[in-house]
Short mmCIF file of C-alpha atoms in Angstrom, two decimals:
data_model
loop_
_atom_site.label_atom_id
_atom_site.label_comp_id
_atom_site.label_asym_id
_atom_site.label_seq_id
_atom_site.Cartn_x
_atom_site.Cartn_y
_atom_site.Cartn_z
CA MET A 1 -103.87 0.93 3.15
CA ALA A 2 -101.90 -1.84 4.82
CA ILE A 3 -98.25 -2.29 3.94
CA ARG A 4 -97.73 -5.90 2.87
CA GLN A 5 -94.76 -8.15 2.36
CA ARG A 6 -94.23 -8.67 -1.36
CA ARG A 7 -93.60 -12.39 -1.17
CA THR A 8 -96.34 -13.55 1.22
CA GLY A 9 -98.82 -10.69 1.10
CA ASP A 10 -98.86 -10.59 4.92
CA VAL A 11 -99.22 -7.25 6.63
CA ILE A 12 -95.84 -6.09 7.85
CA VAL A 13 -95.42 -6.87 11.54
CA GLN A 14 -94.56 -3.31 12.58
CA GLU A 15 -97.93 -2.06 11.41
CA ARG A 16 -99.73 -4.83 13.30
CA ALA A 17 -97.60 -4.14 16.35
CA GLU A 18 -98.52 -0.46 16.27
CA LYS A 19 -102.21 -1.32 15.94
CA THR A 20 -102.00 -3.73 18.88
CA ARG A 21 -100.18 -1.14 20.98
CA THR A 22 -102.79 1.50 20.13
CA LYS A 23 -105.58 -0.95 20.94
CA LEU A 24 -104.05 -1.46 24.40
CA LEU A 25 -103.72 2.30 24.96
CA ILE A 26 -107.34 2.94 24.01
CA SER A 27 -108.40 0.05 26.23
CA ALA A 28 -106.39 1.50 29.12
CA LEU A 29 -108.12 4.88 28.75
CA GLU A 30 -111.52 3.16 28.66
CA MET A 31 -110.77 1.13 31.78
CA TYR A 32 -109.31 4.12 33.65
CA SER A 33 -112.49 6.05 32.85
CA LYS A 34 -114.65 3.19 34.18
CA LYS A 35 -112.64 2.10 37.21
CA GLY A 36 -109.96 4.72 37.78
CA TYR A 37 -106.24 4.05 37.46
CA ALA A 38 -105.70 2.53 40.92
CA LYS A 39 -108.45 -0.09 40.50
CA THR A 40 -107.53 -1.01 36.93
CA THR A 41 -105.20 -3.97 36.43
CA VAL A 42 -103.12 -4.94 33.41
CA ASP A 43 -105.46 -7.97 33.17
CA ASP A 44 -108.43 -5.56 32.87
CA ILE A 45 -106.72 -3.58 30.12
CA ALA A 46 -105.69 -6.64 28.12
CA GLY A 47 -109.08 -8.31 28.54
CA ASN A 48 -110.95 -5.19 27.47
CA ALA A 49 -108.75 -5.07 24.36
CA GLY A 50 -109.43 -8.75 23.65
CA LEU A 51 -105.77 -9.61 24.18
CA SER A 52 -103.79 -11.69 26.63
CA VAL A 53 -101.84 -10.19 29.52
CA GLY A 54 -98.66 -11.57 27.94
CA VAL A 55 -99.28 -9.45 24.86
CA ALA A 56 -99.68 -6.35 27.04
CA TYR A 57 -96.35 -7.04 28.72
CA ARG A 58 -94.69 -7.38 25.31
CA TYR A 59 -95.48 -3.71 24.71
CA PHE A 60 -95.24 -2.23 28.21
CA LYS A 61 -92.97 -2.84 31.21
CA ASN A 62 -95.65 -2.43 33.86
CA LYS A 63 -98.91 -0.74 34.80
CA LYS A 64 -97.28 2.67 35.18
CA ASP A 65 -95.68 2.39 31.73
CA ILE A 66 -99.18 1.81 30.32
CA LEU A 67 -100.46 4.87 32.21
CA LEU A 68 -97.71 7.16 30.91
CA SER A 69 -98.04 5.81 27.37
CA SER A 70 -101.83 6.17 27.42
CA MET A 71 -101.48 9.74 28.71
CA GLU A 72 -99.12 10.53 25.82
CA TYR A 73 -101.58 8.93 23.40
CA ALA A 74 -104.47 10.96 24.85
CA PHE A 75 -102.47 14.18 24.75
CA LEU A 76 -101.44 13.62 21.12
CA ASN A 77 -105.04 12.84 20.16
CA MET A 78 -106.73 15.39 22.44
CA GLU A 79 -108.61 17.16 19.66
CA GLU A 80 -110.18 13.89 18.51
CA ILE A 81 -110.90 12.69 22.06
CA SER A 82 -112.31 15.98 23.34
CA GLY A 83 -114.09 17.06 20.19
CA THR A 84 -112.39 20.46 20.41
CA ASN A 85 -109.67 22.10 18.43
CA VAL A 86 -107.67 25.29 18.47
CA GLU A 87 -110.00 26.80 15.87
CA ASP A 88 -112.89 26.56 18.38
CA LEU A 89 -110.97 28.83 20.73
CA VAL A 90 -109.95 31.15 17.91
CA SER A 91 -113.59 31.40 16.78
CA GLY A 92 -114.48 32.70 20.22
CA ASP A 93 -117.46 30.41 20.84
CA ILE A 94 -116.69 30.12 24.55
CA ARG A 95 -119.95 28.39 25.50
CA LYS A 96 -119.28 25.66 22.93
CA ILE A 97 -115.77 25.15 24.30
CA LEU A 98 -117.02 25.12 27.89
CA GLU A 99 -119.65 22.50 27.01
CA LYS A 100 -116.94 20.29 25.49
CA PHE A 101 -114.73 20.76 28.56
CA GLU A 102 -117.69 19.76 30.76
CA SER A 103 -118.45 16.70 28.67
CA LEU A 104 -114.82 15.57 28.74
CA HIS A 105 -114.64 15.95 32.53
CA GLU A 106 -118.02 14.27 33.12
CA GLY A 107 -117.15 11.32 30.89
CA ASN A 108 -113.80 10.74 32.55
CA LYS A 109 -114.48 11.72 36.16
CA ALA A 110 -112.68 8.83 37.89
CA LEU A 111 -109.65 9.12 35.63
CA HIS A 112 -109.54 12.91 35.93
CA GLU A 113 -109.63 12.85 39.72
CA GLU A 114 -106.84 10.27 39.92
CA LEU A 115 -104.67 12.07 37.37
CA GLU A 116 -105.07 15.31 39.30
CA SER A 117 -103.80 13.52 42.40
CA LEU A 118 -101.04 11.66 40.54
CA ARG A 119 -99.72 14.77 38.84
CA HIS A 120 -98.91 16.15 42.31
CA SER A 121 -97.61 12.91 43.85
CA ASP A 122 -95.85 11.16 40.94
CA LYS A 123 -92.94 12.99 39.29
CA ASP A 124 -93.28 11.20 35.93
CA VAL A 125 -97.01 11.94 35.66
CA GLY A 126 -96.44 15.55 36.78
CA ASP A 127 -93.64 16.08 34.25
CA LEU A 128 -95.70 14.63 31.40
CA TYR A 129 -98.74 16.70 32.38
CA ARG A 130 -96.67 19.93 32.58
CA THR A 131 -95.03 19.23 29.22
CA PHE A 132 -98.36 18.61 27.53
CA THR A 133 -100.01 21.64 29.12
CA SER A 134 -97.15 23.90 28.11
CA GLU A 135 -97.16 22.59 24.52
CA ALA A 136 -100.95 22.84 24.21
CA LEU A 137 -101.07 26.39 25.57
CA SER A 138 -98.19 27.45 23.31
CA LYS A 139 -99.99 25.98 20.28
CA ILE A 140 -103.20 27.82 21.16
CA HIS A 141 -101.34 31.07 21.87
CA GLU A 142 -99.55 30.82 18.54
CA LYS A 143 -102.92 30.47 16.75
CA LEU A 144 -104.41 33.41 18.64
CA GLY A 145 -101.41 35.55 17.83
CA GLU A 146 -100.86 38.87 19.52
CA SER A 147 -104.56 39.33 20.28
CA ILE A 148 -104.13 37.86 23.78
CA SER A 149 -101.32 37.57 26.26
CA TYR A 150 -100.07 34.13 27.19
CA GLU A 151 -100.94 34.85 30.83
CA ASP A 152 -104.56 35.72 29.96
CA LEU A 153 -104.83 32.48 27.99
CA VAL A 154 -103.52 30.49 30.96
CA MET A 155 -106.03 32.23 33.23
CA ALA A 156 -108.90 31.56 30.81
CA VAL A 157 -108.12 27.84 30.56
CA ASP A 158 -107.66 27.60 34.34
CA MET A 159 -111.06 29.23 34.89
CA MET A 160 -112.76 26.72 32.59
CA GLU A 161 -110.96 23.87 34.38
CA CYS A 162 -112.04 25.23 37.76
CA PHE A 163 -115.67 25.44 36.61
CA CYS A 164 -115.48 21.83 35.39
CA HIS A 165 -114.09 20.73 38.75
CA HIS A 166 -117.14 22.27 40.45
CA ARG A 167 -119.33 20.52 37.90
CA ILE A 168 -117.97 17.03 38.53
CA SER A 169 -117.60 17.43 42.30
CA GLY A 170 -121.32 18.08 42.77
CA ASP A 171 -120.62 20.78 45.36
CA LEU A 172 -123.05 23.27 43.79
CA ASP A 173 -126.76 23.03 43.13
CA GLU A 174 -127.94 23.28 39.51
CA ASP A 175 -128.94 26.98 39.73
CA SER A 176 -125.58 27.96 41.20
CA LEU A 177 -123.81 25.87 38.59
CA ASN A 178 -125.74 27.56 35.77
CA ARG A 179 -124.86 31.01 37.13
CA LEU A 180 -121.22 29.99 37.51
CA ARG A 181 -121.21 28.66 33.93
CA GLU A 182 -122.49 32.01 32.64
CA LYS A 183 -119.98 34.01 34.70
CA THR A 184 -117.16 31.74 33.59
CA ALA A 185 -118.14 32.14 29.91
CA ARG A 186 -118.37 35.94 30.25
CA THR A 187 -115.09 36.23 32.13
CA VAL A 188 -113.21 33.92 29.77
CA SER A 189 -114.69 35.76 26.80
CA GLY A 190 -113.46 39.03 28.30
CA LEU A 191 -110.00 37.62 28.87
CA LEU A 192 -109.85 36.37 25.31
CA ASP A 193 -111.43 39.61 24.13
CA ARG A 194 -114.05 37.76 22.15
CA SER A 195 -117.53 39.17 21.66
CA SER A 196 -119.25 35.81 21.07
CA VAL A 197 -120.30 34.41 24.44
#
């Protein structure tokens, strides 16, 4: 329900401002997925959101500020964006999780490849990525409890990421990819000590 000014009935500006900012962040993620970060302009982001470039610059200093803010938005909304949640991992349905990882990578290939590069070449992107990864792994480990070591969890997630990188790079034929998917699911299941593969 919108918060309105008592006298005029207008929606309070802060709420509208937050909606506009969120609209720009979602637009940025959409454009990065289509064109990649390097080829996306602030004009592209604003236009895709149905807003003027001037509005975009009211909320963000520059293109990099939009990138960092959109990464934060994506990280905070990862469960919604990816269609996964900690309970999926706790349930032990590794194939289901791996399918969602694959889908997320496939749908955001250009963005993923650029972010992988940027996290190694841009300190701000790298710091944000490390912070998010650490927080996400800690949250998952907390849910799993003592049933798995933190190091095994890190290894399991890294293995799924590595499989997804092979998937989007196209360096394996379909049969090899299917075998690698099965081996990844079995190995991750073993690391997480889950019987459901």
